[in-house]
């Protein structure tokens, strides 16, 4: 893998070969600690600039996910139920996924005289965006004493190196309270799109997280219900801790890797090792999405330049409100971090020409996911074509949200099959929808046109490798239409569909 990593810096086909190798190992449970060490060591030898370049390459389609996104924590133990729901509605309106801290919802429920799941139901009934569940254990929402639930964030305020909680109060649990509502366990997962597990106990952070056996129980339960799993780990010393965290996440078969820096980045070269952690995670992540739940401003910026997809933030009172985007001596409880993180992300997105997900884009993903249904099978992640997933962890997240179940009047693969009924098919757009059309309908010839030469090249290569006669049209839509019996506009963005329909007689999916 060492040579493939180095070659990937200047050869995208080498990057594809490496990604195929890693995914095969993950799917066959053959990714070993020595594999992880080899990848970490190789990336460690790269310059700071090349590390960032490598991570960005593996964010490209189809190696990873080339969207940026903000996850928002609207909850706090100090909020009333109406205040909390208002924060959720506001977040939903912006189109950002909602990150729920289980203990905070349970604390709000206790104050309101409700069961914890009743508060979760209130959230679910008022929003459509995906719900991401954190601080969730084998009995349900974790419960903490007030000195933890109302923590002021001294560790983030003071900065690294982390040498244990400054007030010696983590990780205490109120297990009796957790057990009281353990019968609600499954309902929490059913209402969630994704569930977080924290592996820092494996990294020597037993004062900061649950034991790995509990996290294994949670991961298995989430997978049983078809939910995505996000694995949280610390950068730590930037080497052994990083390897241990990645191995633990791989052992739990997580879909998303979530990196915590800030005071938990104890590396001597903290920015280079933050970039390295992101780049290595990009290569190793199963579901193509890499996030951070804790990073100072300089780490956020370096992370975005190194292939990061998601930054968690939050409202005032939520610990993610100060954990991302601030500097030492700025990060404190009651910061409303979302505006800061959004500003950072917008500035960095403009430099790398990549878009930030919003409500309209989530709707596009939901429509795309609805289309990829064929003969009662849902052809999205973790469904595959050859060595590649059709979609990424974002697709499973949106599929498990209420937004997916909104009224849909577009086509599915089943209805498209009846409409096409031909041997030569053209596709305008070379991403996952075109993969689904090729894989399900198996036309004798498929003509692919995409404005991005790399997307077109990668799609044609993947389809050809899997027995589909696909031909590149070099971004010339007219060539696809002339070569095919019928041609499909694969985008689910209405404005683009109308623009193409005004030029060409092609089949729309909307």
CSV table of C-alpha atoms in Angstrom, one decimal:
chain,number,residue,atom,x,y,z
A,1,UNK,CA,0.0,0.0,0.0
A,2,UNK,CA,3.0,2.3,0.6
A,3,UNK,CA,3.6,2.8,-3.2
A,4,UNK,CA,0.0,3.2,-3.9
A,5,UNK,CA,-0.3,6.0,-1.4
A,6,UNK,CA,2.7,7.8,-2.8
A,7,UNK,CA,1.4,7.4,-6.4
A,8,UNK,CA,-2.0,8.6,-5.4
A,9,UNK,CA,-0.7,12.1,-5.0
A,10,UNK,CA,-0.3,12.4,-8.8
A,11,UNK,CA,-2.4,9.5,-10.2
A,12,UNK,CA,-6.1,9.2,-9.4
A,13,UNK,CA,-6.1,5.6,-10.8
A,14,UNK,CA,-3.7,4.6,-8.1
A,15,UNK,CA,-6.0,6.2,-5.6
A,16,UNK,CA,-8.8,4.1,-6.9
A,17,UNK,CA,-6.7,1.0,-6.7
A,18,UNK,CA,-5.9,1.8,-3.1
A,19,UNK,CA,-9.5,2.5,-2.2
A,20,UNK,CA,-10.6,-0.8,-3.7
A,21,UNK,CA,-8.0,-2.7,-1.8
A,22,UNK,CA,-9.0,-1.1,1.5
A,23,UNK,CA,-12.7,-1.6,1.0
A,24,UNK,CA,-12.2,-5.2,0.1
A,25,UNK,CA,-10.2,-5.7,3.3
A,26,UNK,CA,-12.8,-4.0,5.4
A,27,UNK,CA,-15.7,-5.9,3.9
A,28,UNK,CA,-13.9,-9.2,4.3
A,29,UNK,CA,-12.8,-8.3,7.9
A,30,UNK,CA,-9.2,-8.6,6.8
A,31,UNK,CA,-8.0,-5.1,7.5
A,32,UNK,CA,-5.3,-5.6,10.1
A,33,UNK,CA,-3.5,-3.5,12.6
A,34,UNK,CA,-0.3,-3.8,10.5
A,35,UNK,CA,-2.3,-2.4,7.5
A,36,UNK,CA,-3.3,0.6,9.6
A,37,UNK,CA,0.3,1.1,10.8
A,38,UNK,CA,1.6,0.9,7.2
A,39,UNK,CA,-0.9,3.6,6.1
A,40,UNK,CA,-0.1,5.8,9.1
A,41,UNK,CA,3.6,5.5,8.6
A,42,UNK,CA,3.5,6.2,4.9
A,43,UNK,CA,1.3,9.4,5.4
A,44,UNK,CA,3.6,10.4,8.3
A,45,UNK,CA,6.5,10.5,5.9
A,46,UNK,CA,4.8,13.0,3.6
A,47,UNK,CA,5.2,16.7,3.9
A,48,UNK,CA,2.5,18.8,5.5
A,49,UNK,CA,1.4,20.1,2.0
A,50,UNK,CA,1.3,16.6,0.5
A,51,UNK,CA,-0.7,15.2,3.5
A,52,UNK,CA,-3.4,17.8,2.8
A,53,UNK,CA,-3.3,17.1,-0.9
A,54,UNK,CA,-3.6,13.4,-0.3
A,55,UNK,CA,-6.6,13.8,2.0
A,56,UNK,CA,-8.3,16.1,-0.5
A,57,UNK,CA,-7.8,13.5,-3.3
A,58,UNK,CA,-9.6,10.8,-1.2
A,59,UNK,CA,-12.5,13.2,-0.6
A,60,UNK,CA,-13.2,13.2,-4.4
A,61,UNK,CA,-16.0,11.1,-5.9
A,62,UNK,CA,-16.0,8.1,-5.9
A,63,UNK,CA,-13.1,7.7,-3.4
A,64,UNK,CA,-15.0,9.5,-0.7
A,65,UNK,CA,-17.7,12.1,-0.2
A,66,UNK,CA,-17.1,15.6,-1.7
A,67,UNK,CA,-19.7,17.5,0.3
A,68,UNK,CA,-19.1,19.6,3.4
A,69,UNK,CA,-21.6,19.7,6.2
A,70,UNK,CA,-22.2,21.1,9.7
A,71,UNK,CA,-23.8,18.9,12.3
A,72,UNK,CA,-25.6,20.9,15.0
A,73,UNK,CA,-26.1,20.2,18.7
A,74,UNK,CA,-29.3,22.0,19.8
A,75,UNK,CA,-29.6,20.4,23.2
A,76,UNK,CA,-28.4,21.2,26.7
A,77,UNK,CA,-29.4,19.9,30.2
A,78,UNK,CA,-30.1,23.5,31.2
A,79,UNK,CA,-32.8,24.1,28.5
A,80,UNK,CA,-36.6,23.8,28.9
A,81,UNK,CA,-38.4,21.5,26.4
A,82,UNK,CA,-39.8,24.5,24.4
A,83,UNK,CA,-36.4,26.1,24.1
A,84,UNK,CA,-34.9,22.8,23.0
A,85,UNK,CA,-37.5,22.1,20.4
A,86,UNK,CA,-37.2,25.7,19.0
A,87,UNK,CA,-33.5,25.1,18.5
A,88,UNK,CA,-34.3,21.9,16.7
A,89,UNK,CA,-36.8,23.6,14.4
A,90,UNK,CA,-34.3,26.3,13.6
A,91,UNK,CA,-31.7,23.7,12.7
A,92,UNK,CA,-34.1,21.8,10.6
A,93,UNK,CA,-35.0,24.9,8.7
A,94,UNK,CA,-31.4,25.5,7.8
A,95,UNK,CA,-31.0,21.9,6.7
A,96,UNK,CA,-28.3,20.8,9.1
A,97,UNK,CA,-28.4,17.3,10.7
A,98,UNK,CA,-29.2,17.4,14.4
A,99,UNK,CA,-26.7,15.9,16.8
A,100,UNK,CA,-28.5,14.8,19.9
A,101,UNK,CA,-26.7,14.3,23.3
A,102,UNK,CA,-28.8,11.5,24.9
A,103,UNK,CA,-28.1,12.7,28.5
A,104,UNK,CA,-29.4,16.2,27.8
A,105,UNK,CA,-32.7,14.9,26.4
A,106,UNK,CA,-33.1,12.6,29.4
A,107,UNK,CA,-32.3,15.6,31.8
A,108,UNK,CA,-34.9,17.7,30.0
A,109,UNK,CA,-37.4,14.8,30.3
A,110,UNK,CA,-36.8,14.5,34.0
A,111,UNK,CA,-37.4,18.2,34.6
A,112,UNK,CA,-40.6,18.1,32.5
A,113,UNK,CA,-41.9,14.9,34.2
A,114,UNK,CA,-41.7,12.9,30.9
A,115,UNK,CA,-40.0,9.7,29.9
A,116,UNK,CA,-36.8,10.3,27.9
A,117,UNK,CA,-38.2,8.8,24.7
A,118,UNK,CA,-41.1,11.2,24.8
A,119,UNK,CA,-38.6,14.1,24.4
A,120,UNK,CA,-37.0,12.2,21.5
A,121,UNK,CA,-40.4,11.8,19.9
A,122,UNK,CA,-41.0,15.5,20.2
A,123,UNK,CA,-37.8,16.2,18.3
A,124,UNK,CA,-38.7,13.5,15.6
A,125,UNK,CA,-42.2,14.9,15.2
A,126,UNK,CA,-41.0,18.5,14.6
A,127,UNK,CA,-38.1,18.0,12.1
A,128,UNK,CA,-37.2,16.2,8.9
A,129,UNK,CA,-33.4,16.3,8.9
A,130,UNK,CA,-31.4,13.3,10.0
A,131,UNK,CA,-31.0,12.7,13.8
A,132,UNK,CA,-27.5,11.7,15.0
A,133,UNK,CA,-27.6,10.1,18.5
A,134,UNK,CA,-24.6,10.4,20.8
A,135,UNK,CA,-23.9,9.6,24.5
A,136,UNK,CA,-26.0,6.5,24.2
A,137,UNK,CA,-25.1,3.3,26.1
A,138,UNK,CA,-26.4,-0.2,26.6
A,139,UNK,CA,-29.4,0.9,28.6
A,140,UNK,CA,-30.2,4.0,26.5
A,141,UNK,CA,-29.3,7.6,27.0
A,142,UNK,CA,-26.3,7.9,29.3
A,143,UNK,CA,-27.0,9.9,32.6
A,144,UNK,CA,-24.4,12.0,34.3
A,145,UNK,CA,-24.2,14.0,37.5
A,146,UNK,CA,-24.7,17.8,37.2
A,147,UNK,CA,-20.9,18.5,37.4
A,148,UNK,CA,-20.6,16.7,34.0
A,149,UNK,CA,-23.8,17.7,32.3
A,150,UNK,CA,-23.1,21.4,33.1
A,151,UNK,CA,-19.4,21.1,32.5
A,152,UNK,CA,-17.8,24.5,31.6
A,153,UNK,CA,-15.3,23.0,29.2
A,154,UNK,CA,-12.1,23.9,31.1
A,155,UNK,CA,-10.1,21.4,29.0
A,156,UNK,CA,-10.9,23.1,25.8
A,157,UNK,CA,-10.5,26.6,27.3
A,158,UNK,CA,-7.0,25.7,28.7
A,159,UNK,CA,-5.8,23.8,25.7
A,160,UNK,CA,-3.5,20.8,25.3
A,161,UNK,CA,-2.0,18.6,26.5
A,162,UNK,CA,-4.9,16.9,28.1
A,163,UNK,CA,-3.8,15.3,31.4
A,164,UNK,CA,-7.2,14.3,32.7
A,165,UNK,CA,-10.2,16.4,33.5
A,166,UNK,CA,-9.1,19.6,35.2
A,167,UNK,CA,-11.9,19.1,37.8
A,168,UNK,CA,-11.5,15.3,38.0
A,169,UNK,CA,-15.2,14.6,37.2
A,170,UNK,CA,-15.2,12.4,34.1
A,171,UNK,CA,-16.5,9.7,33.5
A,172,UNK,CA,-19.2,9.2,36.1
A,173,UNK,CA,-22.5,7.5,35.2
A,174,UNK,CA,-25.9,7.4,37.0
A,175,UNK,CA,-26.6,3.8,36.0
A,176,UNK,CA,-29.7,3.5,38.1
A,177,UNK,CA,-31.3,6.3,36.2
A,178,UNK,CA,-30.2,4.7,32.9
A,179,UNK,CA,-31.7,1.4,33.8
A,180,UNK,CA,-35.1,2.9,34.7
A,181,UNK,CA,-36.0,3.5,31.1
A,182,UNK,CA,-33.9,0.7,29.4
A,183,UNK,CA,-37.1,-0.7,27.8
A,184,UNK,CA,-37.0,2.4,25.5
A,185,UNK,CA,-33.6,1.4,24.1
A,186,UNK,CA,-34.7,0.2,20.7
A,187,UNK,CA,-37.1,3.2,20.1
A,188,UNK,CA,-34.2,5.6,20.4
A,189,UNK,CA,-32.3,3.9,17.6
A,190,UNK,CA,-35.4,3.6,15.4
A,191,UNK,CA,-35.9,7.4,15.6
A,192,UNK,CA,-32.2,8.1,14.8
A,193,UNK,CA,-30.5,8.1,11.4
A,194,UNK,CA,-27.0,7.5,12.9
A,195,UNK,CA,-25.6,6.5,16.3
A,196,UNK,CA,-22.2,7.4,17.7
A,197,UNK,CA,-19.8,5.1,19.5
A,198,UNK,CA,-16.8,6.4,21.4
A,199,UNK,CA,-13.6,4.3,21.5
A,200,UNK,CA,-11.4,6.5,23.6
A,201,UNK,CA,-11.4,4.0,26.4
A,202,UNK,CA,-9.3,1.8,24.1
A,203,UNK,CA,-6.9,4.7,23.7
A,204,UNK,CA,-6.4,5.0,27.5
A,205,UNK,CA,-9.2,7.5,28.0
A,206,UNK,CA,-11.3,5.5,30.4
A,207,UNK,CA,-11.9,8.7,32.3
A,208,UNK,CA,-13.6,10.1,29.2
A,209,UNK,CA,-15.7,7.3,27.7
A,210,UNK,CA,-17.6,4.1,28.2
A,211,UNK,CA,-15.8,0.7,27.9
A,212,UNK,CA,-15.5,-0.8,24.5
A,213,UNK,CA,-17.8,-3.7,25.3
A,214,UNK,CA,-20.7,-1.3,25.9
A,215,UNK,CA,-19.9,0.6,22.6
A,216,UNK,CA,-19.9,-2.8,20.8
A,217,UNK,CA,-23.4,-3.5,22.1
A,218,UNK,CA,-24.6,-0.1,20.8
A,219,UNK,CA,-22.9,-0.5,17.4
A,220,UNK,CA,-24.5,-3.9,16.9
A,221,UNK,CA,-27.9,-2.6,17.9
A,222,UNK,CA,-27.6,0.3,15.4
A,223,UNK,CA,-26.5,-2.0,12.7
A,224,UNK,CA,-29.4,-4.4,13.4
A,225,UNK,CA,-31.8,-1.6,12.7
A,226,UNK,CA,-29.9,-0.5,9.6
A,227,UNK,CA,-28.6,2.7,11.1
A,228,UNK,CA,-25.2,4.3,10.4
A,229,UNK,CA,-22.5,4.1,13.0
A,230,UNK,CA,-20.0,6.9,13.7
A,231,UNK,CA,-16.8,6.1,15.6
A,232,UNK,CA,-15.3,8.8,17.7
A,233,UNK,CA,-11.6,8.7,18.6
A,234,UNK,CA,-8.8,11.1,19.9
A,235,UNK,CA,-5.7,12.1,18.0
A,236,UNK,CA,-3.8,11.7,21.2
A,237,UNK,CA,-0.1,11.5,20.6
A,238,UNK,CA,-0.7,11.4,16.9
A,239,UNK,CA,0.8,8.0,16.4
A,240,UNK,CA,0.1,5.0,18.8
A,241,UNK,CA,-3.2,6.6,20.0
A,242,UNK,CA,-4.2,7.3,16.4
A,243,UNK,CA,-3.5,3.7,15.4
A,244,UNK,CA,-5.4,2.3,18.4
A,245,UNK,CA,-8.4,4.5,17.7
A,246,UNK,CA,-8.6,3.6,14.1
A,247,UNK,CA,-8.3,-0.1,14.9
A,248,UNK,CA,-11.0,0.0,17.5
A,249,UNK,CA,-13.3,1.8,15.0
A,250,UNK,CA,-12.6,-0.8,12.4
A,251,UNK,CA,-13.3,-3.6,14.8
A,252,UNK,CA,-16.7,-2.0,15.4
A,253,UNK,CA,-17.4,-1.7,11.7
A,254,UNK,CA,-18.2,2.0,11.8
A,255,UNK,CA,-19.4,3.9,8.7
A,256,UNK,CA,-18.1,7.3,9.7
A,257,UNK,CA,-14.8,8.3,11.4
A,258,UNK,CA,-15.0,11.2,13.9
A,259,UNK,CA,-11.7,12.8,15.0
A,260,UNK,CA,-11.4,14.7,18.2
A,261,UNK,CA,-8.5,17.2,18.4
A,262,UNK,CA,-8.5,20.3,20.6
A,263,UNK,CA,-7.0,19.4,24.0
A,264,UNK,CA,-7.0,15.7,23.0
A,265,UNK,CA,-4.5,16.4,20.3
A,266,UNK,CA,-1.3,16.0,22.3
A,267,UNK,CA,1.0,15.7,19.3
A,268,UNK,CA,4.2,17.7,19.2
A,269,UNK,CA,3.3,18.8,15.7
A,270,UNK,CA,-0.4,19.2,16.2
A,271,UNK,CA,-1.5,20.7,12.9
A,272,UNK,CA,0.5,18.2,10.7
A,273,UNK,CA,-0.9,15.4,12.8
A,274,UNK,CA,-4.4,16.7,12.6
A,275,UNK,CA,-4.0,16.7,8.8
A,276,UNK,CA,-2.5,13.2,9.0
A,277,UNK,CA,-5.4,11.9,11.0
A,278,UNK,CA,-7.9,13.3,8.5
A,279,UNK,CA,-5.9,11.9,5.5
A,280,UNK,CA,-5.5,8.5,7.0
A,281,UNK,CA,-9.1,8.4,8.0
A,282,UNK,CA,-10.1,9.3,4.4
A,283,UNK,CA,-8.2,6.2,3.1
A,284,UNK,CA,-9.6,3.9,5.8
A,285,UNK,CA,-13.2,5.1,6.3
A,286,UNK,CA,-15.8,2.6,5.2
A,287,UNK,CA,-18.6,5.0,4.5
A,288,UNK,CA,-16.6,7.8,2.8
A,289,UNK,CA,-17.4,10.5,5.5
A,290,UNK,CA,-14.9,12.0,7.9
A,291,UNK,CA,-15.9,14.4,10.7
A,292,UNK,CA,-14.6,16.2,13.7
A,293,UNK,CA,-16.4,16.7,17.0
A,294,UNK,CA,-13.7,18.8,18.6
A,295,UNK,CA,-11.1,21.0,16.9
A,296,UNK,CA,-9.6,24.5,17.4
A,297,UNK,CA,-10.0,27.0,14.6
A,298,UNK,CA,-6.6,26.2,13.0
A,299,UNK,CA,-7.4,22.5,13.2
A,300,UNK,CA,-10.8,23.0,11.5
A,301,UNK,CA,-9.1,24.9,8.6
A,302,UNK,CA,-6.3,22.4,8.2
A,303,UNK,CA,-8.9,19.6,8.4
A,304,UNK,CA,-11.0,21.0,5.7
A,305,UNK,CA,-8.0,21.4,3.5
A,306,UNK,CA,-7.1,17.7,4.2
A,307,UNK,CA,-10.3,16.0,3.3
A,308,UNK,CA,-12.7,16.7,6.2
A,309,UNK,CA,-16.4,16.5,5.5
A,310,UNK,CA,-18.2,17.4,8.7
A,311,UNK,CA,-17.7,19.7,11.6
A,312,UNK,CA,-20.0,19.5,14.7
A,313,UNK,CA,-21.1,22.7,16.3
A,314,UNK,CA,-23.9,23.7,18.6
A,315,UNK,CA,-26.1,26.2,20.3
A,316,UNK,CA,-25.2,28.0,23.5
A,317,UNK,CA,-25.1,25.5,26.4
A,318,UNK,CA,-24.3,22.5,24.1
A,319,UNK,CA,-20.7,21.4,24.5
A,320,UNK,CA,-20.2,21.3,20.7
A,321,UNK,CA,-21.0,25.0,20.8
A,322,UNK,CA,-17.4,25.6,22.0
A,323,UNK,CA,-15.6,22.4,21.0
A,324,UNK,CA,-15.1,23.4,17.3
A,325,UNK,CA,-13.9,26.6,15.7
A,326,UNK,CA,-12.5,28.5,18.7
A,327,UNK,CA,-9.0,29.1,20.0
A,328,UNK,CA,-7.5,28.4,23.4
A,329,UNK,CA,-8.9,30.8,25.9
A,330,UNK,CA,-11.9,31.4,23.7
A,331,UNK,CA,-13.6,28.0,23.9
A,332,UNK,CA,-16.1,28.1,26.8
A,333,UNK,CA,-19.6,26.9,27.7
A,334,UNK,CA,-22.4,29.1,26.4
A,335,UNK,CA,-20.6,29.9,23.1
A,336,UNK,CA,-23.0,29.7,20.2
A,337,UNK,CA,-20.5,28.1,17.8
A,338,UNK,CA,-22.6,27.6,14.7
A,339,UNK,CA,-22.0,31.1,13.1
A,340,UNK,CA,-18.2,30.8,13.8
A,341,UNK,CA,-18.0,27.3,12.2
A,342,UNK,CA,-20.2,28.3,9.2
A,343,UNK,CA,-17.9,31.3,8.5
A,344,UNK,CA,-14.8,29.1,8.7
A,345,UNK,CA,-16.4,26.4,6.4
A,346,UNK,CA,-17.5,29.0,3.9
A,347,UNK,CA,-14.1,30.6,3.7
A,348,UNK,CA,-12.4,27.2,3.2
A,349,UNK,CA,-15.0,25.9,0.8
A,350,UNK,CA,-14.4,28.8,-1.6
A,351,UNK,CA,-10.7,28.0,-1.7
A,352,UNK,CA,-11.3,24.3,-2.6
A,353,UNK,CA,-14.4,24.8,-4.8
A,354,UNK,CA,-16.6,22.5,-2.9
A,355,UNK,CA,-20.2,23.0,-1.7
A,356,UNK,CA,-21.8,23.0,1.8
A,357,UNK,CA,-24.9,20.9,2.3
A,358,UNK,CA,-28.1,22.7,3.0
A,359,UNK,CA,-31.8,21.8,3.1
A,360,UNK,CA,-32.3,21.8,-0.6
A,361,UNK,CA,-29.3,19.6,-1.1
A,362,UNK,CA,-30.6,17.1,1.5
A,363,UNK,CA,-33.9,17.0,-0.4
A,364,UNK,CA,-31.9,16.2,-3.6
A,365,UNK,CA,-30.2,13.3,-1.8
A,366,UNK,CA,-33.5,12.1,-0.5
A,367,UNK,CA,-35.0,12.1,-4.0
A,368,UNK,CA,-32.0,10.3,-5.3
A,369,UNK,CA,-32.2,7.7,-2.7
A,370,UNK,CA,-35.9,7.2,-3.4
A,371,UNK,CA,-35.1,6.7,-7.1
A,372,UNK,CA,-32.6,4.0,-6.4
A,373,UNK,CA,-35.3,1.4,-5.5
A,374,UNK,CA,-35.5,-1.6,-7.8
A,375,UNK,CA,-37.6,-4.8,-7.4
A,376,UNK,CA,-37.9,-4.1,-3.6
A,377,UNK,CA,-34.2,-3.7,-3.2
A,378,UNK,CA,-32.7,-0.3,-2.2
A,379,UNK,CA,-29.5,0.2,-4.2
A,380,UNK,CA,-27.7,2.6,-1.9
A,381,UNK,CA,-24.8,2.2,0.6
A,382,UNK,CA,-24.0,-0.4,1.7
A,383,UNK,CA,-25.1,-1.8,-1.6
A,384,UNK,CA,-22.2,-2.1,-4.0
A,385,UNK,CA,-21.2,-2.3,-7.6
A,386,UNK,CA,-18.0,-4.2,-7.8
A,387,UNK,CA,-15.6,-2.7,-5.2
A,388,UNK,CA,-17.5,0.5,-4.7
A,389,UNK,CA,-20.5,1.5,-2.5
A,390,UNK,CA,-23.4,3.1,-4.3
A,391,UNK,CA,-23.5,6.3,-2.3
A,392,UNK,CA,-21.8,6.9,1.1
A,393,UNK,CA,-22.8,7.3,4.7
A,394,UNK,CA,-24.7,10.4,4.0
A,395,UNK,CA,-27.1,8.3,1.9
A,396,UNK,CA,-27.9,5.9,4.7
A,397,UNK,CA,-28.4,8.9,7.0
A,398,UNK,CA,-30.9,10.7,4.8
A,399,UNK,CA,-32.7,7.4,4.1
A,400,UNK,CA,-33.3,7.0,7.8
A,401,UNK,CA,-34.7,10.5,8.2
A,402,UNK,CA,-38.3,11.8,7.8
A,403,UNK,CA,-37.1,13.8,4.8
A,404,UNK,CA,-36.8,10.5,2.9
A,405,UNK,CA,-40.5,9.7,3.6
A,406,UNK,CA,-41.8,13.0,2.3
A,407,UNK,CA,-44.2,12.8,-0.7
A,408,UNK,CA,-42.2,11.8,-3.8
A,409,UNK,CA,-43.6,12.0,-7.3
A,410,UNK,CA,-40.5,11.2,-9.2
A,411,UNK,CA,-39.5,7.9,-10.9
A,412,UNK,CA,-37.8,4.8,-9.5
A,413,UNK,CA,-35.6,2.3,-11.3
A,414,UNK,CA,-38.6,0.1,-11.7
A,415,UNK,CA,-40.6,2.8,-13.6
A,416,UNK,CA,-37.6,3.9,-15.6
A,417,UNK,CA,-37.0,0.4,-16.8
A,418,UNK,CA,-40.5,0.3,-18.3
A,419,UNK,CA,-40.0,3.7,-19.9
A,420,UNK,CA,-36.6,3.0,-21.5
A,421,UNK,CA,-37.0,-0.5,-22.9
A,422,UNK,CA,-34.0,-0.1,-25.1
A,423,UNK,CA,-30.5,-1.5,-25.6
A,424,UNK,CA,-28.4,1.7,-25.8
A,425,UNK,CA,-28.9,4.2,-22.9
A,426,UNK,CA,-27.2,7.6,-22.4
A,427,UNK,CA,-26.8,9.2,-19.0
A,428,UNK,CA,-26.2,12.9,-18.5
A,429,UNK,CA,-24.3,12.9,-15.2
A,430,UNK,CA,-21.9,10.2,-14.1
A,431,UNK,CA,-22.5,9.8,-10.4
A,432,UNK,CA,-24.4,7.3,-8.3
A,433,UNK,CA,-27.7,7.5,-10.1
A,434,UNK,CA,-26.0,6.5,-13.4
A,435,UNK,CA,-24.4,3.6,-11.5
A,436,UNK,CA,-27.8,2.4,-10.3
A,437,UNK,CA,-29.2,2.6,-13.8
A,438,UNK,CA,-26.3,0.6,-15.2
A,439,UNK,CA,-26.3,-2.0,-12.4
A,440,UNK,CA,-30.1,-2.6,-12.3
A,441,UNK,CA,-31.1,-2.2,-16.0
A,442,UNK,CA,-27.9,-3.6,-17.5
A,443,UNK,CA,-28.2,-2.0,-21.0
A,444,UNK,CA,-26.1,-3.4,-23.7
A,445,UNK,CA,-24.3,-0.1,-24.1
A,446,UNK,CA,-24.2,2.9,-21.7
A,447,UNK,CA,-23.0,6.3,-22.9
A,448,UNK,CA,-21.8,8.6,-20.0
A,449,UNK,CA,-21.4,12.4,-20.2
A,450,UNK,CA,-20.3,14.4,-17.2
A,451,UNK,CA,-19.0,17.9,-16.9
A,452,UNK,CA,-16.2,16.7,-14.6
A,453,UNK,CA,-13.7,14.6,-16.6
A,454,UNK,CA,-12.6,12.7,-13.5
A,455,UNK,CA,-16.2,11.7,-12.6
A,456,UNK,CA,-16.8,10.5,-16.1
A,457,UNK,CA,-13.5,8.6,-16.3
A,458,UNK,CA,-14.0,6.9,-12.9
A,459,UNK,CA,-17.6,5.9,-13.6
A,460,UNK,CA,-16.7,4.4,-17.0
A,461,UNK,CA,-13.8,2.5,-15.5
A,462,UNK,CA,-15.9,1.1,-12.6
A,463,UNK,CA,-18.8,0.0,-14.9
A,464,UNK,CA,-16.4,-1.5,-17.5
A,465,UNK,CA,-14.7,-3.4,-14.7
A,466,UNK,CA,-18.1,-4.9,-13.8
A,467,UNK,CA,-19.1,-6.2,-17.1
A,468,UNK,CA,-21.1,-3.1,-18.3
A,469,UNK,CA,-20.1,-1.7,-21.8
A,470,UNK,CA,-19.8,2.0,-20.8
A,471,UNK,CA,-18.4,4.6,-23.1
A,472,UNK,CA,-17.1,8.1,-22.2
A,473,UNK,CA,-18.5,11.1,-24.1
A,474,UNK,CA,-15.9,13.6,-22.9
A,475,UNK,CA,-18.5,15.8,-21.3
A,476,UNK,CA,-20.4,16.2,-24.6
A,477,UNK,CA,-24.1,15.7,-23.8
A,478,UNK,CA,-25.0,15.8,-27.5
A,479,UNK,CA,-22.7,12.8,-28.2
A,480,UNK,CA,-24.5,10.8,-25.5
A,481,UNK,CA,-27.9,11.6,-27.1
A,482,UNK,CA,-26.7,10.8,-30.6
A,483,UNK,CA,-25.1,7.4,-29.5
A,484,UNK,CA,-28.0,6.2,-27.4
A,485,UNK,CA,-31.6,5.1,-28.1
A,486,UNK,CA,-32.8,7.1,-25.1
A,487,UNK,CA,-30.9,9.3,-22.7
A,488,UNK,CA,-31.6,10.0,-19.0
A,489,UNK,CA,-30.9,13.3,-17.1
A,490,UNK,CA,-29.6,11.9,-13.8
A,491,UNK,CA,-29.6,15.0,-11.6
A,492,UNK,CA,-32.4,15.5,-9.1
A,493,UNK,CA,-31.9,19.3,-9.0
A,494,UNK,CA,-34.9,20.8,-10.7
A,495,UNK,CA,-33.2,23.9,-12.1
A,496,UNK,CA,-30.5,21.8,-13.8
A,497,UNK,CA,-33.1,19.4,-15.2
A,498,UNK,CA,-35.1,22.3,-16.8
A,499,UNK,CA,-31.9,23.8,-18.2
A,500,UNK,CA,-31.0,20.5,-19.9
A,501,UNK,CA,-34.6,19.8,-21.0
A,502,UNK,CA,-34.6,23.1,-22.8
A,503,UNK,CA,-31.7,22.0,-24.9
A,504,UNK,CA,-32.2,18.2,-25.4
A,505,UNK,CA,-35.0,15.7,-25.7
A,506,UNK,CA,-33.9,13.6,-22.7
A,507,UNK,CA,-35.8,11.6,-20.0
A,508,UNK,CA,-36.2,13.4,-16.7
A,509,UNK,CA,-36.4,11.5,-13.4
A,510,UNK,CA,-38.6,14.2,-11.8
